[in-house]
XYZ file of C-alpha atoms in Angstrom:
414
model
C 20.780 -37.156 -8.762
C 18.888 -33.800 -9.006
C 16.017 -33.370 -11.752
C 16.465 -30.932 -14.488
C 14.050 -27.999 -14.173
C 13.088 -25.605 -17.153
C 10.569 -22.718 -17.997
C 7.358 -23.386 -19.774
C 5.234 -20.257 -19.382
C 5.850 -16.355 -17.927
C 3.064 -13.657 -17.147
C 3.495 -10.216 -16.671
C 1.389 -7.094 -15.321
C 3.582 -4.484 -15.369
C 3.172 -0.523 -15.329
C 4.485 -0.620 -18.728
C 1.649 -2.341 -20.135
C -1.180 -5.227 -18.254
C 0.102 -8.126 -20.620
C 3.442 -9.818 -21.152
C 3.895 -8.899 -24.930
C 2.999 -5.118 -24.119
C 5.590 -5.200 -21.472
C 8.532 -6.997 -23.202
C 8.230 -4.668 -26.424
C 7.914 -1.492 -24.024
C 10.817 -2.695 -22.339
C 12.462 -3.232 -25.894
C 11.512 0.777 -27.345
C 12.937 1.789 -23.982
C 9.599 2.859 -22.602
C 9.228 4.814 -19.165
C 6.047 3.391 -17.105
C 6.670 5.974 -14.409
C 4.326 9.328 -13.785
C 2.407 11.558 -11.258
C 0.014 9.155 -9.278
C -3.245 9.201 -10.491
C -5.208 6.916 -7.934
C -4.800 9.420 -5.078
C -4.726 13.080 -4.751
C -1.538 13.714 -3.378
C -1.240 17.172 -1.623
C 1.995 19.591 -1.336
C 3.342 18.312 1.583
C 3.623 14.736 -0.006
C 7.658 14.693 -1.192
C 6.601 12.480 -3.551
C 3.969 12.550 -6.070
C 5.122 10.344 -8.448
C 5.074 6.356 -9.020
C 4.960 3.634 -11.685
C 1.052 2.438 -11.733
C 0.214 -0.566 -14.201
C -2.416 1.289 -16.055
C -5.218 -0.267 -18.128
C -5.882 -3.102 -16.048
C -8.918 -4.791 -16.701
C -8.712 -7.579 -14.204
C -12.642 -9.187 -15.502
C -10.971 -11.392 -18.434
C -10.038 -13.067 -15.474
C -12.259 -12.720 -13.035
C -15.902 -12.801 -11.880
C -17.000 -9.122 -11.384
C -18.749 -10.684 -8.105
C -15.348 -12.161 -6.578
C -13.426 -8.808 -7.610
C -14.052 -7.034 -3.809
C -12.907 -10.629 -2.394
C -9.568 -10.053 -3.594
C -6.735 -7.199 -2.962
C -5.282 -5.410 -6.556
C -1.916 -7.764 -5.933
C -4.221 -11.031 -5.903
C -5.935 -9.494 -9.037
C -2.389 -8.848 -10.140
C -1.288 -12.274 -9.579
C -4.761 -14.074 -10.908
C -3.624 -12.241 -14.688
C 0.208 -12.946 -14.499
C -0.975 -16.896 -13.860
C -3.556 -17.015 -16.344
C -1.044 -15.663 -18.666
C 1.638 -17.487 -17.821
C -0.391 -21.003 -18.504
C -1.807 -19.784 -21.525
C 1.641 -19.349 -22.704
C 2.776 -23.402 -21.570
C -0.322 -24.278 -23.099
C -0.720 -26.110 -19.462
C -3.573 -26.267 -16.869
C -4.147 -28.674 -14.038
C -5.492 -32.532 -14.399
C -7.408 -33.826 -11.197
C -4.693 -36.799 -11.325
C -1.896 -34.947 -11.184
C -2.753 -31.548 -8.589
C -0.752 -32.677 -5.834
C 2.509 -32.967 -7.340
C 1.552 -29.045 -8.337
C 2.882 -26.187 -6.337
C 1.904 -22.478 -6.194
C 4.876 -20.475 -4.661
C 3.950 -16.377 -4.892
C 4.492 -14.143 -2.477
C 4.347 -10.426 -2.061
C 6.409 -8.034 0.012
C 3.576 -5.643 1.727
C 0.303 -7.297 0.798
C -3.153 -5.938 0.523
C -1.882 -1.844 1.653
C -5.120 -0.713 -0.196
C -7.358 -2.107 1.724
C -6.323 -1.839 4.715
C -6.043 1.914 4.593
C -10.155 1.750 3.118
C -10.770 -0.153 5.638
C -9.121 1.504 8.573
C -10.826 4.968 7.025
C -14.159 2.790 7.576
C -13.516 2.032 10.976
C -12.449 5.650 12.455
C -15.508 7.084 10.520
C -18.301 4.563 10.348
C -17.602 1.508 12.953
C -16.398 -1.921 13.468
C -19.636 -2.931 11.987
C -18.861 -1.339 8.305
C -15.897 -3.311 7.829
C -16.439 -5.856 4.751
C -16.601 -9.102 5.450
C -13.492 -10.439 3.306
C -11.706 -7.877 4.021
C -8.777 -10.051 5.860
C -8.787 -13.273 3.319
C -8.761 -9.784 0.454
C -5.028 -8.311 2.155
C -2.959 -10.855 3.894
C 0.191 -11.926 2.178
C -0.907 -15.659 1.360
C -3.594 -15.000 -0.492
C -2.187 -14.578 -3.645
C -0.731 -18.317 -3.893
C -3.771 -19.441 -1.607
C -6.285 -17.630 -4.691
C -4.527 -19.114 -7.462
C -4.353 -22.895 -5.913
C -7.701 -22.536 -5.904
C -8.650 -21.521 -9.690
C -6.299 -23.602 -10.335
C -6.833 -26.809 -8.653
C -3.073 -27.278 -7.558
C -3.078 -29.236 -4.699
C 0.583 -29.665 -3.766
C 3.262 -27.361 -1.546
C 1.140 -24.301 -1.148
C 3.768 -20.859 0.221
C 4.037 -17.282 0.039
C 7.285 -15.969 0.517
C 7.444 -12.097 2.271
C 10.687 -11.451 1.841
C 10.801 -7.674 1.055
C 12.252 -6.885 -2.671
C 13.627 -10.633 -2.685
C 10.390 -12.030 -2.462
C 9.735 -13.111 -5.854
C 13.266 -14.227 -6.753
C 12.600 -16.462 -3.653
C 9.630 -17.766 -4.365
C 11.054 -18.849 -8.107
C 13.743 -20.157 -6.398
C 12.301 -22.514 -3.944
C 9.986 -23.655 -5.983
C 13.187 -24.858 -8.341
C 14.439 -26.383 -5.280
C 11.162 -28.099 -4.751
C 11.313 -29.847 -8.475
C 14.614 -30.517 -8.328
C 14.346 -32.509 -4.925
C 10.963 -34.085 -6.652
C 8.665 -32.880 -4.388
C 6.806 -31.722 -7.180
C 6.727 -31.997 -11.006
C 5.278 -28.144 -11.401
C 4.794 -25.183 -9.849
C 3.492 -21.562 -10.450
C 6.110 -19.108 -8.635
C 6.773 -15.368 -8.845
C 5.702 -12.390 -6.961
C 2.400 -9.988 -6.930
C 2.849 -6.457 -5.386
C 0.368 -3.517 -5.366
C 0.800 -0.980 -2.557
C 0.865 2.810 -4.265
C -0.924 4.133 -1.795
C -0.422 7.129 0.408
C 0.528 5.586 3.251
C 2.825 3.365 1.963
C 4.577 6.244 -0.165
C 4.716 8.466 2.872
C 6.340 5.676 4.546
C 9.041 5.055 2.114
C 9.711 9.015 1.597
C 10.254 9.295 5.593
C 12.671 6.619 4.813
C 14.259 9.042 1.929
C 14.388 5.809 -0.162
C 11.935 7.257 -2.683
C 13.702 9.263 -6.134
C 11.989 13.248 -5.581
C 12.164 13.855 -8.849
C 8.508 15.340 -9.123
C 9.115 17.430 -11.845
C 10.082 15.075 -14.274
C 8.750 11.799 -13.586
C 9.681 9.905 -16.383
C 13.604 10.983 -15.683
C 13.219 9.678 -11.786
C 14.347 5.876 -11.900
C 17.542 6.301 -13.196
C 20.419 3.364 -12.056
C 23.486 3.579 -11.712
C 23.354 7.604 -13.157
C 25.561 9.818 -11.221
C 22.377 12.346 -10.433
C 20.590 9.251 -9.006
C 18.444 9.919 -6.016
C 16.322 6.807 -4.909
C 14.002 4.323 -6.325
C 10.622 4.823 -7.847
C 7.388 2.809 -6.599
C 6.300 0.844 -8.982
C 3.164 -2.304 -8.694
C 2.479 -5.845 -10.859
C 3.254 -9.380 -11.099
C 5.285 -11.660 -12.745
C 4.642 -15.478 -12.469
C 6.274 -18.229 -13.823
C 6.066 -21.854 -14.916
C 8.261 -24.148 -13.638
C 8.905 -28.028 -14.381
C 10.738 -31.044 -14.767
C 12.094 -31.257 -17.950
C 11.028 -34.923 -17.709
C 6.959 -33.542 -17.206
C 7.530 -30.920 -19.819
C 8.770 -33.484 -22.785
C 6.414 -35.565 -21.769
C 3.453 -33.584 -22.383
C 5.528 -32.156 -25.440
C 5.750 -28.894 -23.919
C 7.748 -25.719 -25.588
C 10.792 -25.068 -23.191
C 11.598 -21.573 -23.052
C 14.999 -21.915 -20.871
C 16.691 -23.751 -18.132
C 16.577 -22.769 -14.519
C 19.824 -24.080 -13.563
C 20.985 -22.158 -9.991
C 19.613 -20.513 -6.925
C 20.959 -18.529 -4.289
C 19.974 -17.108 -1.065
C 21.300 -15.649 2.211
C 21.865 -13.134 4.399
C 23.757 -9.850 5.041
C 23.022 -10.065 8.569
C 23.758 -6.208 8.629
C 21.494 -3.459 8.677
C 17.952 -3.146 8.857
C 18.005 -1.022 4.840
C 21.219 -0.400 3.830
C 23.663 -3.806 2.395
C 26.755 -4.003 3.680
C 29.270 -1.338 2.930
C 31.704 -3.830 1.810
C 29.163 -6.187 -0.655
C 29.765 -9.091 1.224
C 25.864 -10.064 1.548
C 25.355 -9.825 -3.247
C 29.054 -10.953 -3.269
C 28.179 -14.484 -1.466
C 24.394 -14.926 -2.868
C 25.870 -14.221 -6.428
C 28.726 -17.243 -5.548
C 26.401 -19.714 -3.954
C 24.259 -19.421 -7.345
C 26.985 -19.420 -9.298
C 28.338 -22.783 -7.113
C 24.848 -24.478 -7.503
C 24.734 -24.130 -10.968
C 28.101 -25.667 -10.958
C 28.999 -22.644 -14.056
C 32.386 -19.887 -14.060
C 31.380 -17.146 -14.203
C 32.789 -15.957 -17.487
C 29.622 -18.758 -18.581
C 26.975 -15.408 -17.508
C 26.673 -13.411 -20.396
C 23.612 -11.052 -18.852
C 22.933 -9.707 -15.565
C 19.471 -7.839 -14.942
C 20.648 -6.167 -11.895
C 19.037 -4.927 -8.430
C 19.594 -1.336 -9.526
C 17.291 0.399 -7.880
C 18.477 3.902 -8.558
C 19.535 4.773 -4.818
C 23.104 5.593 -4.792
C 23.965 3.243 -2.125
C 22.550 0.299 -3.939
C 24.003 0.735 -7.422
C 27.500 0.892 -5.757
C 27.595 -1.513 -3.924
C 25.933 -4.279 -6.473
C 28.943 -3.146 -8.893
C 31.162 -3.509 -6.566
C 30.205 -7.047 -5.397
C 29.971 -7.371 -9.432
C 33.403 -6.663 -9.947
C 34.145 -9.207 -7.026
C 32.368 -11.995 -8.151
C 33.476 -11.880 -11.768
C 36.696 -10.425 -11.581
C 37.826 -9.179 -15.292
C 34.433 -10.799 -16.615
C 32.403 -7.632 -15.068
C 33.784 -5.651 -17.645
C 32.257 -8.255 -20.950
C 28.952 -8.577 -19.174
C 26.053 -6.972 -19.962
C 24.232 -5.330 -17.103
C 20.722 -3.828 -17.320
C 17.825 -2.468 -14.900
C 14.728 -2.682 -16.029
C 13.855 -0.836 -12.542
C 14.688 2.189 -14.990
C 11.799 1.882 -16.679
C 9.469 -0.158 -14.409
C 10.007 1.790 -10.998
C 10.804 -0.698 -8.669
C 7.847 -3.477 -8.015
C 9.441 -4.600 -4.280
C 8.176 -8.298 -3.969
C 6.912 -8.534 -7.448
C 9.787 -7.719 -9.038
C 12.272 -10.831 -8.814
C 9.353 -12.353 -10.460
C 8.927 -9.802 -13.010
C 12.888 -9.803 -13.914
C 13.050 -13.078 -13.492
C 10.836 -12.897 -16.947
C 12.835 -10.920 -18.185
C 16.092 -12.777 -17.894
C 13.807 -15.633 -19.515
C 12.852 -13.520 -22.799
C 16.346 -12.132 -23.464
C 17.342 -15.613 -23.440
C 14.667 -16.469 -25.809
C 14.747 -13.184 -28.070
C 18.363 -12.821 -27.925
C 17.549 -8.634 -27.040
C 18.786 -6.940 -23.729
C 16.444 -4.198 -22.551
C 18.450 -0.931 -21.262
C 18.784 1.078 -18.455
C 17.127 4.373 -19.403
C 17.951 7.548 -18.177
C 21.850 7.274 -17.623
C 23.012 10.155 -18.710
C 25.671 10.778 -16.411
C 28.185 8.333 -15.597
C 28.984 7.436 -11.606
C 32.788 6.839 -11.608
C 32.222 4.407 -8.536
C 29.742 2.773 -11.587
C 31.648 1.776 -14.500
C 30.500 -1.430 -16.027
C 28.494 -2.079 -19.359
C 24.498 -0.843 -17.942
C 23.283 -1.211 -21.079
C 22.762 2.585 -21.187
C 19.142 3.932 -23.028
C 18.895 1.795 -26.099
C 18.396 -2.339 -26.536
C 20.798 -4.535 -27.081
C 20.673 -7.341 -29.842
C 23.072 -9.616 -28.323
C 22.913 -13.573 -27.780
C 22.274 -14.506 -24.104
C 23.001 -18.150 -23.522
C 23.147 -17.503 -19.405
C 21.430 -14.765 -17.475
C 21.933 -13.978 -14.088
C 19.032 -12.012 -11.943
C 19.497 -10.535 -8.248
C 17.299 -9.430 -5.837
C 18.003 -7.334 -2.825
C 15.240 -6.857 0.607
C 15.224 -4.766 3.407
C 16.734 -6.748 6.005
C 19.832 -7.826 4.169
C 17.416 -10.595 2.707
C 19.090 -11.599 -0.681
C 18.207 -14.035 -3.650
C 20.116 -14.646 -7.127
C 18.747 -16.736 -9.657
C 20.418 -18.390 -12.832
C 18.383 -19.013 -16.273
C 20.173 -20.840 -18.952
C 19.322 -21.669 -22.959
C 17.388 -25.180 -23.209
C 20.093 -27.707 -24.383
C 19.533 -31.215 -25.051
């Protein structure tokens, strides 16, 4: 018999606000976190000059000043989100249970800002000027590594790197670890901070990004007929997962239960999803089967919803295939319309949004939904948040390389 797994804490650092509470308030208010890139001077030759940067982030309440240089920004975001989640869960790792606490935090890209900085230093000043902590400050697994060092968690320590599915894979893998008894607690999610000139130029070269430079706040418009690409975002989303028994033993406030996880591959194309939605269909069905749930039990889907022409059309097609007539009764929203696409952090943040939607009975909207697309004809909760009882919430994540993940959360009931 597998164990039940519950969520007891969440932490978010997003382009809307560097705290969980601030991010949720902005999501419900339908605010946009997209604007012009401020950290770099991007010339007129850049086809894209907009992004969703985290603004007002102060790492010092979480990290000593002397340690900041040893952590690229994605690690700092992971540490801050973890501290928020642990505080919400009212949990600290005790030495006697340390080897039963897992840390699974991934990143899609890792420390792009410092890689670019150090490469410039190498070319201009030579190899002897490279910062000694350069490598551990940028490699993908160090968000999980630093969090384990800081919290004292000595259980499984893993860092998925599955593009835009990273955060969801981290949470799903943590769920399964606890469910089968390999850990009692997990700190899990994703972190990303890759808004740099090279990254923007790279994604722009693929024609993946919106070029709506004249109206940044309108650029991310999932499911809208005039969508033209995604907007790069950054941040971190971390969940505290526990076995139900562990949470009850310590008297934790249980936010919800995690009940389903699907993961698979399109085996189709390096960037495009299957034209018939095959991978997305199978991964949602796998998560429903894992949860032992009928499609009709799902109330809300936090869609992958990137705002690219192909993704939104195919995700809609896949939802119709999985849910049948119930697809038109589902509330579906893409919070990327407000936060941009947080890449490896997206799955972590969007899982946290599902938890809060269940907790508060409020579904964040899809903003910038102005022109209906005949091929995207479901209920995307347009432009304004909706108060609605949410018993079951699903979140989708689809990454380059055809890597897919789907998570299902459910209101906790005895």
